[in-house]
Coordinates of C-alpha atoms (C1' of nucleotides) in Angstrom, one line a residue:
Chain Q
M1 CA -0.1 0.1 0.0
T2 CA 2.4 2.6 1.1
T3 CA 4.9 1.9 -1.7
T4 CA 4.6 3.4 -5.2
S5 CA 5.3 0.0 -6.9
T6 CA 7.4 0.2 -10.2
G7 CA 5.6 -2.8 -11.3
A8 CA 7.5 -5.6 -13.1
E9 CA 10.0 -4.9 -15.7
P10 CA 11.7 -6.9 -18.4
A11 CA 14.5 -8.1 -16.1
G12 CA 17.3 -5.5 -15.5
V13 CA 15.4 -2.5 -17.1
R14 CA 15.3 0.4 -14.7
H15 CA 13.7 3.6 -15.2
V16 CA 15.6 6.6 -15.1
K17 CA 16.0 8.4 -11.8
R18 CA 12.8 10.5 -11.4
P19 CA 12.9 13.1 -8.7
Q20 CA 10.7 12.1 -5.7
P21 CA 7.9 14.5 -4.7
L22 CA 8.9 16.7 -1.9
R23 CA 6.5 15.2 0.3
E24 CA 8.0 11.8 0.0
S25 CA 11.3 13.1 1.0
V26 CA 10.0 14.9 3.9
Y27 CA 8.1 11.8 5.0
E28 CA 11.4 9.9 4.9
A29 CA 13.4 12.5 6.6
L30 CA 10.9 12.7 9.4
T31 CA 10.6 9.0 9.9
E32 CA 14.3 8.8 10.0
M33 CA 14.6 11.6 12.5
I34 CA 11.9 10.0 14.6
I35 CA 13.5 6.5 14.5
D36 CA 17.0 7.8 15.5
G37 CA 15.8 9.9 18.1
T38 CA 16.5 13.4 16.8
L39 CA 12.8 14.0 17.5
E40 CA 12.1 12.6 20.7
R41 CA 9.0 11.0 21.8
G42 CA 6.1 13.4 22.7
R43 CA 7.8 16.2 21.1
H44 CA 5.7 19.0 19.8
L45 CA 6.1 19.2 15.9
V46 CA 5.2 22.6 14.4
E47 CA 4.7 22.7 10.6
V48 CA 6.4 25.9 9.9
E49 CA 9.4 24.9 12.0
L50 CA 9.8 21.6 10.2
A51 CA 9.4 23.6 6.9
G52 CA 12.1 25.9 7.8
L53 CA 14.2 23.0 9.1
L54 CA 14.0 20.9 5.8
G55 CA 13.9 24.1 3.5
V56 CA 10.3 23.5 2.0
S57 CA 7.3 25.1 2.6
R58 CA 4.2 24.0 4.8
Q59 CA 2.5 22.0 2.0
P60 CA 4.8 19.1 1.6
V61 CA 5.2 19.1 5.5
R62 CA 1.7 18.7 5.9
E63 CA 1.0 16.1 3.7
A64 CA 4.0 14.2 5.2
L65 CA 2.6 14.8 8.6
Q66 CA -0.7 13.4 7.9
R67 CA 0.7 10.2 6.4
L68 CA 3.0 9.9 9.4
N69 CA -0.3 10.3 11.4
N70 CA -2.2 7.7 9.4
E71 CA 0.7 5.1 10.0
G72 CA 0.8 5.8 13.7
W73 CA 4.1 7.7 14.0
V74 CA 2.9 10.9 15.2
D75 CA -0.6 12.1 16.7
L76 CA -2.2 15.0 15.1
R77 CA -4.1 17.3 17.5
P78 CA -6.3 19.6 15.6
G79 CA -5.4 23.2 16.1
F80 CA -2.5 22.4 18.1
G81 CA -0.2 20.4 16.1
A82 CA 1.6 17.0 15.8
M83 CA 3.2 15.1 18.7
V84 CA 5.7 12.4 18.0
H85 CA 3.6 9.3 19.3
V86 CA 4.4 7.9 22.5
P87 CA 3.9 4.2 22.6
A88 CA 1.1 3.0 25.1
E89 CA 2.1 0.2 27.5
D90 CA 0.5 -2.5 25.6
E91 CA 1.4 -1.4 22.1
V92 CA 4.6 -3.1 21.7
D93 CA 2.9 -6.5 22.9
Q94 CA 0.1 -5.9 20.3
L95 CA 2.4 -5.1 17.5
L96 CA 4.6 -8.2 18.3
A97 CA 1.3 -10.2 18.4
A98 CA 0.3 -8.9 15.0
R99 CA 3.7 -9.5 13.6
A100 CA 3.5 -13.2 14.8
A101 CA 0.3 -13.6 12.9
L102 CA 1.8 -12.0 9.9
E103 CA 4.9 -13.8 9.6
S104 CA 3.6 -17.1 10.6
E105 CA 1.1 -16.9 7.6
S106 CA 4.2 -15.6 5.6
A107 CA 6.3 -18.7 6.4
R108 CA 3.3 -20.8 5.6
L109 CA 2.9 -19.3 1.9
A110 CA 6.8 -19.4 1.6
A111 CA 6.9 -23.1 2.2
R112 CA 4.2 -23.4 -0.4
H113 CA 6.0 -21.3 -3.1
A114 CA 9.6 -21.8 -2.3
T115 CA 12.0 -22.0 -5.4
K116 CA 15.2 -23.6 -5.6
E117 CA 16.8 -20.1 -5.5
D118 CA 14.8 -19.1 -2.6
L119 CA 16.0 -22.0 -0.5
A120 CA 19.5 -21.5 -1.4
K121 CA 19.3 -17.8 -0.5
L122 CA 17.7 -18.8 2.8
K123 CA 20.2 -21.3 3.7
E124 CA 22.9 -18.7 2.8
L125 CA 21.4 -16.1 5.0
C126 CA 21.2 -18.6 7.9
K127 CA 24.8 -19.7 7.5
V128 CA 26.0 -16.0 7.5
G129 CA 23.8 -15.1 10.4
T130 CA 25.0 -17.8 12.6
A131 CA 28.6 -17.0 11.6
F132 CA 28.0 -13.3 12.7
H133 CA 26.7 -14.5 15.9
E134 CA 29.4 -17.0 16.7
S135 CA 31.9 -14.3 15.8
G136 CA 30.4 -11.9 18.2
D137 CA 29.3 -9.5 15.5
T138 CA 26.0 -8.4 17.0
D139 CA 25.4 -5.8 14.5
G140 CA 25.7 -8.0 11.8
A141 CA 23.5 -10.7 13.2
V142 CA 20.8 -8.2 14.0
R143 CA 21.1 -7.1 10.2
T144 CA 21.0 -10.4 8.9
N145 CA 18.1 -11.5 11.1
G146 CA 16.2 -8.5 9.6
E147 CA 17.0 -9.6 5.9
L148 CA 16.1 -13.3 6.7
H149 CA 12.7 -12.4 7.9
A150 CA 12.1 -9.9 5.2
F151 CA 13.0 -12.5 2.7
I152 CA 10.6 -14.9 4.0
T153 CA 7.9 -12.5 4.0
R154 CA 8.8 -11.7 0.3
M155 CA 8.6 -15.2 -0.4
S156 CA 5.0 -15.3 0.5
G157 CA 4.2 -13.5 -2.6
N158 CA 1.4 -11.6 -1.0
R159 CA 1.9 -8.0 -1.3
F160 CA -0.5 -7.2 1.7
L161 CA 1.2 -9.4 4.0
I162 CA 4.5 -8.0 2.9
D163 CA 3.3 -4.4 3.4
F164 CA 1.6 -4.9 6.8
A165 CA 4.5 -6.7 8.0
A166 CA 7.1 -4.1 6.7
Q167 CA 5.0 -1.5 8.6
V168 CA 4.9 -3.3 11.9
D169 CA 8.6 -4.4 11.8
R170 CA 9.4 -0.8 11.5
R171 CA 7.3 0.3 14.5
V172 CA 8.7 -2.5 16.4
R173 CA 12.3 -1.6 15.9
W174 CA 11.5 2.0 16.8
Y175 CA 9.7 1.2 19.8
Y176 CA 12.3 -1.3 21.2
T177 CA 15.6 -1.1 19.7
P178 CA 17.3 -3.2 22.4
L179 CA 15.1 -6.0 21.7
A180 CA 16.9 -7.0 18.6
P181 CA 20.5 -8.2 19.9
V182 CA 19.1 -9.9 23.0
R183 CA 18.5 -13.5 22.1
G184 CA 21.1 -14.6 19.4
A185 CA 21.8 -18.0 20.9
A186 CA 18.6 -19.6 20.4
S187 CA 17.3 -17.6 17.6
W188 CA 19.6 -19.1 15.0
R189 CA 18.8 -22.6 15.9
E190 CA 15.2 -21.7 15.6
H191 CA 15.9 -20.2 12.1
S192 CA 17.5 -23.4 10.9
R193 CA 14.4 -25.5 12.1
L194 CA 12.3 -22.8 10.2
V195 CA 14.4 -22.9 7.1
K196 CA 14.2 -26.6 7.3
A197 CA 10.5 -26.9 7.4
I198 CA 10.3 -24.5 4.4
S199 CA 12.7 -26.6 2.4
D200 CA 10.5 -29.6 3.1
G201 CA 7.5 -27.7 2.0
D202 CA 5.7 -28.5 5.3
E203 CA 3.6 -25.5 5.5
D204 CA 1.9 -26.3 8.8
K205 CA 5.2 -26.9 10.4
A206 CA 6.7 -23.6 8.9
A207 CA 3.9 -21.6 10.2
Q208 CA 4.2 -23.3 13.6
T209 CA 7.9 -22.8 13.9
M210 CA 7.6 -19.1 12.9
R211 CA 5.0 -18.7 15.4
E212 CA 7.0 -20.2 18.2
H213 CA 10.0 -18.0 17.1
T214 CA 8.1 -14.7 17.1
E215 CA 6.4 -15.8 20.5
H216 CA 9.9 -16.3 22.1
T217 CA 10.8 -12.9 20.8
R218 CA 7.8 -11.6 22.6
K219 CA 8.4 -13.2 25.7
A220 CA 12.1 -11.9 25.6
Y221 CA 10.7 -8.5 25.4
H222 CA 8.6 -8.9 28.5
D223 CA 11.5 -10.5 30.3
L224 CA 13.8 -7.6 29.1
R225 CA 11.0 -5.1 30.4
A226 CA 10.7 -6.7 33.7
T227 CA 14.5 -6.6 34.5
E228 CA 15.3 -3.1 33.2
A229 CA 12.1 -1.3 34.8
P230 CA 11.5 -3.2 37.9
A231 CA 9.4 -0.5 39.5
E232 CA 7.1 1.6 37.4
Q233 CA 8.2 5.2 38.1
P234 CA 5.9 7.7 36.1
A235 CA 7.6 10.6 37.6
E236 CA 9.7 12.7 35.1
P237 CA 13.1 12.6 36.5
E238 CA 14.6 16.0 35.6
A239 CA 14.8 18.6 32.9
P240 CA 11.9 20.9 33.7
R241 CA 10.7 20.8 30.1
R242 CA 12.9 23.5 28.5
R243 CA 10.5 24.5 25.8
R244 CA 12.0 23.1 22.9
R245 CA 14.1 25.7 21.0
S246 CA 14.6 25.8 17.3
L247 CA 17.5 23.3 16.4
T248 CA 19.3 24.8 13.4
Chain Y
M1 CA -3.7 3.3 12.1
T2 CA -6.1 5.0 9.9
T3 CA -8.6 6.0 12.6
T4 CA -8.2 9.0 14.8
S5 CA -9.1 7.0 17.9
T6 CA -10.9 8.7 20.5
G7 CA -9.0 7.1 23.2
A8 CA -10.7 5.6 26.4
E9 CA -13.1 7.7 27.9
P10 CA -14.6 7.4 31.5
A11 CA -17.6 5.3 30.3
G12 CA -20.4 7.0 28.6
V13 CA -18.5 10.2 28.2
R14 CA -18.8 11.6 24.6
H15 CA -16.9 14.5 23.5
V16 CA -19.2 17.3 21.8
K17 CA -19.5 16.7 18.2
R18 CA -16.2 18.2 16.7
P19 CA -16.4 19.1 13.0
Q20 CA -14.8 16.5 11.1
P21 CA -11.7 18.0 9.1
L22 CA -12.8 18.4 5.7
R23 CA -10.0 16.2 4.3
E24 CA -11.8 13.4 6.4
S25 CA -15.2 14.0 4.8
V26 CA -13.7 14.1 1.3
Y27 CA -11.9 10.8 1.9
E28 CA -15.2 9.2 3.0
A29 CA -17.1 10.8 0.1
L30 CA -14.4 9.5 -2.4
T31 CA -14.4 6.0 -1.1
E32 CA -17.9 5.7 -1.1
M33 CA -18.0 6.9 -4.6
I34 CA -15.5 4.3 -5.6
I35 CA -17.1 1.6 -3.8
D36 CA -20.6 2.3 -5.4
G37 CA -19.3 2.8 -8.8
T38 CA -19.7 6.3 -9.4
L39 CA -16.0 6.6 -9.9
E40 CA -15.4 3.6 -12.3
R41 CA -12.4 1.7 -12.1
G42 CA -9.4 3.4 -14.2
R43 CA -11.0 6.6 -14.2
H44 CA -8.7 9.7 -14.1
L45 CA -9.5 11.8 -11.1
V46 CA -8.7 15.5 -11.5
E47 CA -8.1 17.5 -8.4
V48 CA -10.1 20.6 -9.3
E49 CA -12.8 18.7 -10.8
L50 CA -13.3 16.7 -7.6
A51 CA -13.0 19.9 -5.6
G52 CA -15.6 21.6 -7.7
L53 CA -17.8 18.7 -7.2
L54 CA -17.5 18.3 -3.4
G55 CA -17.5 22.2 -3.2
V56 CA -14.1 22.5 -1.5
S57 CA -10.6 23.7 -2.5
R58 CA -7.8 21.7 -4.0
Q59 CA -6.0 21.1 -0.7
P60 CA -8.3 18.8 1.2
V61 CA -8.9 16.9 -2.1
R62 CA -5.1 16.4 -2.4
E63 CA -5.0 15.3 1.2
A64 CA -7.7 12.7 0.6
L65 CA -6.2 11.6 -2.6
Q66 CA -2.7 10.8 -1.0
R67 CA -4.6 8.9 1.8
L68 CA -6.6 6.8 -0.8
N69 CA -3.2 6.2 -2.6
N70 CA -1.5 4.9 0.5
E71 CA -4.5 2.6 1.1
G72 CA -4.5 1.2 -2.4
W73 CA -7.9 2.7 -3.5
V74 CA -6.2 4.9 -6.3
D75 CA -3.0 5.1 -7.8
L76 CA -1.1 8.2 -8.1
R77 CA 1.0 9.1 -11.1
P78 CA 3.4 12.0 -10.7
G79 CA 2.7 14.7 -12.9
F80 CA -0.6 13.3 -14.1
G81 CA -3.0 12.5 -11.4
A82 CA -4.9 9.9 -9.7
M83 CA -6.5 6.9 -11.3
V84 CA -9.1 4.6 -9.4
H85 CA -7.2 1.6 -9.0
V86 CA -7.8 -1.3 -11.2
P87 CA -7.4 -4.5 -9.3
A88 CA -4.9 -7.1 -10.6
E89 CA -5.8 -10.7 -11.5
D90 CA -4.5 -12.2 -8.3
E91 CA -5.1 -9.1 -5.9
V92 CA -8.6 -10.6 -4.5
D93 CA -6.8 -13.8 -3.8
Q94 CA -4.0 -12.1 -2.0
L95 CA -6.6 -10.1 0.0
L96 CA -8.6 -13.0 0.9
A97 CA -5.3 -14.8 2.0
A98 CA -4.2 -11.9 4.1
R99 CA -7.7 -11.9 5.6
A100 CA -7.5 -15.6 6.5
A101 CA -4.5 -15.0 8.4
L102 CA -5.7 -11.9 10.3
E103 CA -8.9 -13.3 11.2
S104 CA -7.6 -16.6 12.2
E105 CA -5.5 -14.8 14.7
S106 CA -8.2 -12.5 15.6
A107 CA -10.3 -15.7 16.7
R108 CA -7.5 -17.1 18.4
L109 CA -7.2 -13.8 20.7
A110 CA -10.9 -13.6 20.9
A111 CA -11.0 -17.0 22.4
R112 CA -8.2 -16.0 24.9
H113 CA -10.2 -12.7 25.9
A114 CA -13.5 -13.6 25.7
T115 CA -16.0 -12.1 28.3
K116 CA -19.4 -13.3 29.3
E117 CA -20.9 -10.4 27.5
D118 CA -18.9 -10.9 24.5
L119 CA -20.1 -14.6 24.2
A120 CA -23.7 -13.5 24.8
K121 CA -23.4 -10.9 21.9
L122 CA -21.7 -13.7 19.5
K123 CA -24.6 -16.2 20.3
E124 CA -27.1 -13.6 19.5
L125 CA -25.4 -12.6 16.1
C126 CA -25.3 -16.2 15.3
K127 CA -28.8 -16.8 16.0
V128 CA -30.1 -13.7 14.2
G129 CA -27.8 -14.5 11.3
T130 CA -29.0 -17.9 10.9
A131 CA -32.6 -16.7 11.3
F132 CA -32.2 -14.3 8.4
H133 CA -30.7 -16.8 6.2
E134 CA -33.5 -19.2 6.8
S135 CA -36.1 -16.6 6.4
G136 CA -34.4 -15.6 2.9
D137 CA -33.4 -12.4 3.9
T138 CA -30.0 -12.1 2.2
D139 CA -29.2 -8.7 2.8
G140 CA -29.7 -9.1 6.5
A141 CA -27.6 -12.2 6.5
V142 CA -24.9 -10.5 4.6
R143 CA -25.0 -7.7 7.1
T144 CA -25.0 -9.8 10.2
N145 CA -22.1 -11.8 8.9
G146 CA -20.0 -8.6 8.7
E147 CA -21.0 -7.5 12.0
L148 CA -20.0 -11.0 13.3
H149 CA -16.8 -10.9 11.8
A150 CA -16.1 -7.5 12.8
F151 CA -17.0 -8.2 16.4
I152 CA -14.6 -11.1 16.6
T153 CA -11.8 -9.0 15.4
R154 CA -12.7 -6.3 17.8
M155 CA -12.6 -9.0 20.6
S156 CA -9.0 -9.6 19.8
G157 CA -8.3 -6.4 21.4
N158 CA -5.3 -5.7 19.1
R159 CA -5.7 -2.6 17.3
F160 CA -3.4 -3.7 14.6
L161 CA -5.2 -6.7 13.7
I162 CA -8.5 -4.6 13.9
D163 CA -7.0 -1.9 11.7
F164 CA -5.6 -4.2 9.0
A165 CA -8.6 -6.6 9.0
A166 CA -10.8 -3.5 8.6
Q167 CA -8.8 -2.3 5.6
V168 CA -8.5 -5.6 3.9
D169 CA -12.3 -6.2 4.5
R170 CA -13.3 -3.0 2.8
R171 CA -11.1 -3.6 -0.3
V172 CA -12.5 -7.2 -0.7
R173 CA -16.1 -6.0 -0.6
W174 CA -15.2 -3.5 -3.2
Y175 CA -13.6 -5.8 -5.6
Y176 CA -16.1 -8.6 -5.2
T177 CA -19.4 -7.7 -4.0
P178 CA -21.3 -10.7 -5.2
L179 CA -19.2 -12.9 -3.2
A180 CA -21.0 -12.1 0.1
P181 CA -24.3 -13.7 -0.5
V182 CA -23.2 -16.8 -2.2
R183 CA -22.6 -19.1 0.5
G184 CA -25.2 -18.7 3.1
A185 CA -26.0 -22.5 3.9
A186 CA -22.9 -23.7 5.2
S187 CA -21.4 -20.5 6.3
W188 CA -23.6 -20.2 9.4
R189 CA -23.0 -23.7 10.5
E190 CA -19.3 -22.8 10.5
H191 CA -20.0 -19.6 12.6
S192 CA -21.6 -21.8 15.2
R193 CA -18.7 -24.0 15.4
L194 CA -16.5 -21.1 15.6
V195 CA -18.6 -19.3 18.3
K196 CA -18.5 -22.8 20.3
A197 CA -14.7 -23.0 20.1
I198 CA -14.4 -19.3 21.3
S199 CA -16.8 -20.2 24.1
D200 CA -14.8 -23.2 25.3
G201 CA -11.6 -20.7 25.3
D202 CA -10.0 -23.3 22.8
E203 CA -7.4 -21.0 21.0
D204 CA -6.0 -23.4 18.5
K205 CA -9.5 -24.6 17.6
A206 CA -11.0 -21.1 17.2
A207 CA -8.1 -20.1 14.9
Q208 CA -8.4 -23.2 12.9
T209 CA -12.0 -23.1 12.4
M210 CA -11.8 -19.4 11.4
R211 CA -9.0 -20.3 8.9
E212 CA -11.1 -23.1 7.5
H213 CA -14.1 -20.6 7.3
T214 CA -12.2 -18.1 5.3
E215 CA -10.6 -20.6 3.1
H216 CA -14.0 -21.8 2.1
T217 CA -14.8 -18.2 1.3
R218 CA -11.7 -18.0 -0.7
K219 CA -12.7 -21.1 -2.5
A220 CA -16.1 -20.1 -3.4
Y221 CA -14.7 -16.9 -4.8
H222 CA -12.7 -19.0 -7.2
D223 CA -15.5 -21.3 -8.1
L224 CA -17.8 -18.3 -8.7
R225 CA -15.1 -16.8 -11.1
A226 CA -14.7 -20.0 -13.0
T227 CA -18.5 -20.2 -13.6
E228 CA -18.9 -16.8 -14.5
A229 CA -15.9 -16.3 -16.8
P230 CA -15.4 -19.8 -18.0
A231 CA -13.1 -18.8 -20.8
E232 CA -10.4 -16.3 -20.2
Q233 CA -10.8 -13.9 -23.3
P234 CA -8.7 -10.9 -23.0
A235 CA -10.5 -9.6 -26.0
E236 CA -13.3 -7.2 -25.2
P237 CA -16.4 -9.0 -26.7
E238 CA -19.0 -6.2 -26.9
A239 CA -21.1 -4.3 -24.6
P240 CA -19.2 -1.1 -24.6
R241 CA -18.5 -1.0 -20.7
R242 CA -21.8 -2.4 -19.2
R243 CA -20.3 -1.0 -15.9
R244 CA -22.3 -0.5 -13.0
R245 CA -24.7 2.7 -13.2
S246 CA -24.5 5.5 -11.1
L247 CA -27.6 5.8 -8.8
T248 CA -27.9 9.5 -8.6
Chain M
dA1 C1' 5.3 2.9 -42.9
dC2 C1' 7.9 4.6 -39.2
dT3 C1' 10.4 7.7 -36.7
dT4 C1' 11.3 12.2 -35.2
dG5 C1' 10.5 16.9 -33.8
dG6 C1' 7.6 20.2 -32.4
dT7 C1' 3.5 22.5 -30.4
dA8 C1' -0.4 23.0 -27.4
dG9 C1' -3.0 22.0 -23.4
dA10 C1' -3.9 19.9 -19.2
dC11 C1' -2.5 18.9 -14.5
dT12 C1' 0.1 18.3 -10.8
dG13 C1' 3.6 20.0 -7.4
dT14 C1' 4.9 23.4 -4.8
dC15 C1' 5.1 28.2 -3.1
dT16 C1' 3.2 32.3 -1.1
dA17 C1' -0.2 35.0 1.4
dC18 C1' -4.1 35.3 4.1
dC19 C1' -8.0 34.5 7.4
dA20 C1' -10.9 32.0 10.7
dA21 C1' -11.4 29.1 14.4
dG22 C1' -9.5 26.3 18.0
dT23 C1' -5.9 25.3 21.8
dG24 C1' -2.8 26.0 25.5
dC25 C1' -0.8 29.0 28.8
dC26 C1' -0.3 32.8 31.9
dA27 C1' -1.5 36.8 34.6
dT28 C1' -5.0 38.4 36.7
dG29 C1' -8.3 38.7 40.3
dC30 C1' -10.9 36.6 44.0
Chain G
dG1 C1' -5.7 27.7 45.9
dC2 C1' -8.6 28.4 41.9
dA3 C1' -11.6 30.2 38.2
dT4 C1' -11.6 33.7 34.6
dG5 C1' -10.3 36.1 30.7
dG6 C1' -7.1 37.3 27.3
dC7 C1' -3.3 36.5 24.4
dA8 C1' -0.1 34.3 21.4
dC9 C1' 0.3 30.4 18.6
dT10 C1' -1.2 26.8 15.3
dT11 C1' -3.7 24.3 12.4
dG12 C1' -7.4 24.0 8.7
dG13 C1' -8.9 25.9 4.7
dT14 C1' -8.9 29.3 0.7
dA15 C1' -7.0 31.6 -3.4
dG16 C1' -3.8 32.4 -6.9
dA17 C1' 0.4 31.8 -9.3
dC18 C1' 4.1 29.4 -11.6
dA19 C1' 7.2 25.8 -13.4
dG20 C1' 7.9 21.1 -14.7
dT21 C1' 5.8 17.4 -16.7
dC22 C1' 2.6 14.3 -19.0
dT23 C1' -0.4 13.2 -23.0
dA24 C1' -1.9 14.0 -27.4
dC25 C1' -1.5 15.3 -31.8
dC26 C1' 0.4 16.8 -36.2
dA27 C1' 3.6 17.6 -39.6
dA28 C1' 8.1 16.7 -41.7
dG29 C1' 11.6 13.7 -42.8
dT30 C1' 13.6 8.9 -43.9

DNA sequence: ACTTGGTAGACTGTCTACCAAGTGCCATGC
DNA sequence: GCATGGCACTTGGTAGACAGTCTACCAAGT
């Protein structure tokens, strides 16, 4: 949905670089700034400010903000402005649950439609990921993990699953970055089992394995939360809300 | 994602009617016109034209069109304009597959979280629907069917599943309206079994039953397609667009 | 017959300026 | 301490302008 698909082309043919609409660039710039924390959660976003910051007029900013609102990155309050979304307590859990459903179904369909090349690629990713993990390269392992999951989702051949999963995945990563590296050990063993099931064309097993895999991740999230925030302190620690000043 | 959630309120408290932003009204007006066929598939939508038609300026129309584009109702071609989306051959099938995954998971979570009131409501809907079907009231049965499914999805308590399912469902209904009434007979028996599984709190069974149910619908779609278009003739035979007539 | 080049019109993408209405905040006054 | 009123700020929407681009069409050249 969110992508402007280029459609299928006769293999190797690439259209010339067409300048993206500004609203698109603005959208990307803003998501990036939100994900990397430049725009902190809860921050008040003012159209003219962003426009000045990005060197464009209000119009493209408005359009980008509305899309961000529709996709849950910011909350639009009429007459006041946009706030960077602050995830609710149960939101991550719900995202992970949705992801479990989407990826599990993807795995099922991947098992159904897998080609020889797909399987080779899967095994390769699995091997690379395990190697990264064993050599202690957490970043590499995390990246490969993402690639593996994305590839399986794409293997489903279902553009809606692909699209939904991509949205959910991005949100999950934003909300809870430390989640990714936490369980390298068991994770890659599970990946192997998953790839095996897909190779065998065993749809039910693939779906089941993926479900368990994502459920483990969800459990890991809750465990991590429990340890790192033993007492729920709603009090703001310090920083008496210095009214955000422009950030040239 | 797509909804501007009102958030939880102290039970029974309704905010005063706040005038909906124009872009929202325009969005709704346009989807409606697309669904009911006033704006035929493939039609070129011109901003100023729509603006004049709806009595607003270009801006709200643009914003609505962009949302429609993100949600797959129209395709935006840069520098040219918006075309009402023309569904691809396999698109309905993919939508139905996505719906199967989403609703199956919803049924699982519904079984997990069901309250007494939920169960009562479910049974009521089931009874009403069956009665409609037996008395030959197809419209009523179709409507109740929709309500039942929507209610189960809401029971999941997962806003992402709810949102995705709603999007998919609307698209499905647009693409293939005649699908709904076609299989009243078996459908309500399956609903009963589904509600039973949810009542028992049997998550796996609920998910499985819902999956089979939606898969039957998918099968029905393909059967219907096969009978109504026995030979796939890409040539336009005659009848210069006997498209749905506008009802104004 | 097919390609090339040119022209014209239509529409979008973006900018600017402007106004009305709503929202949050703060100082005033009790 | 708490309600009130006012003020500055921000969005939502309108209007108009202009460049760039897309489509279509026609004419001339090969």
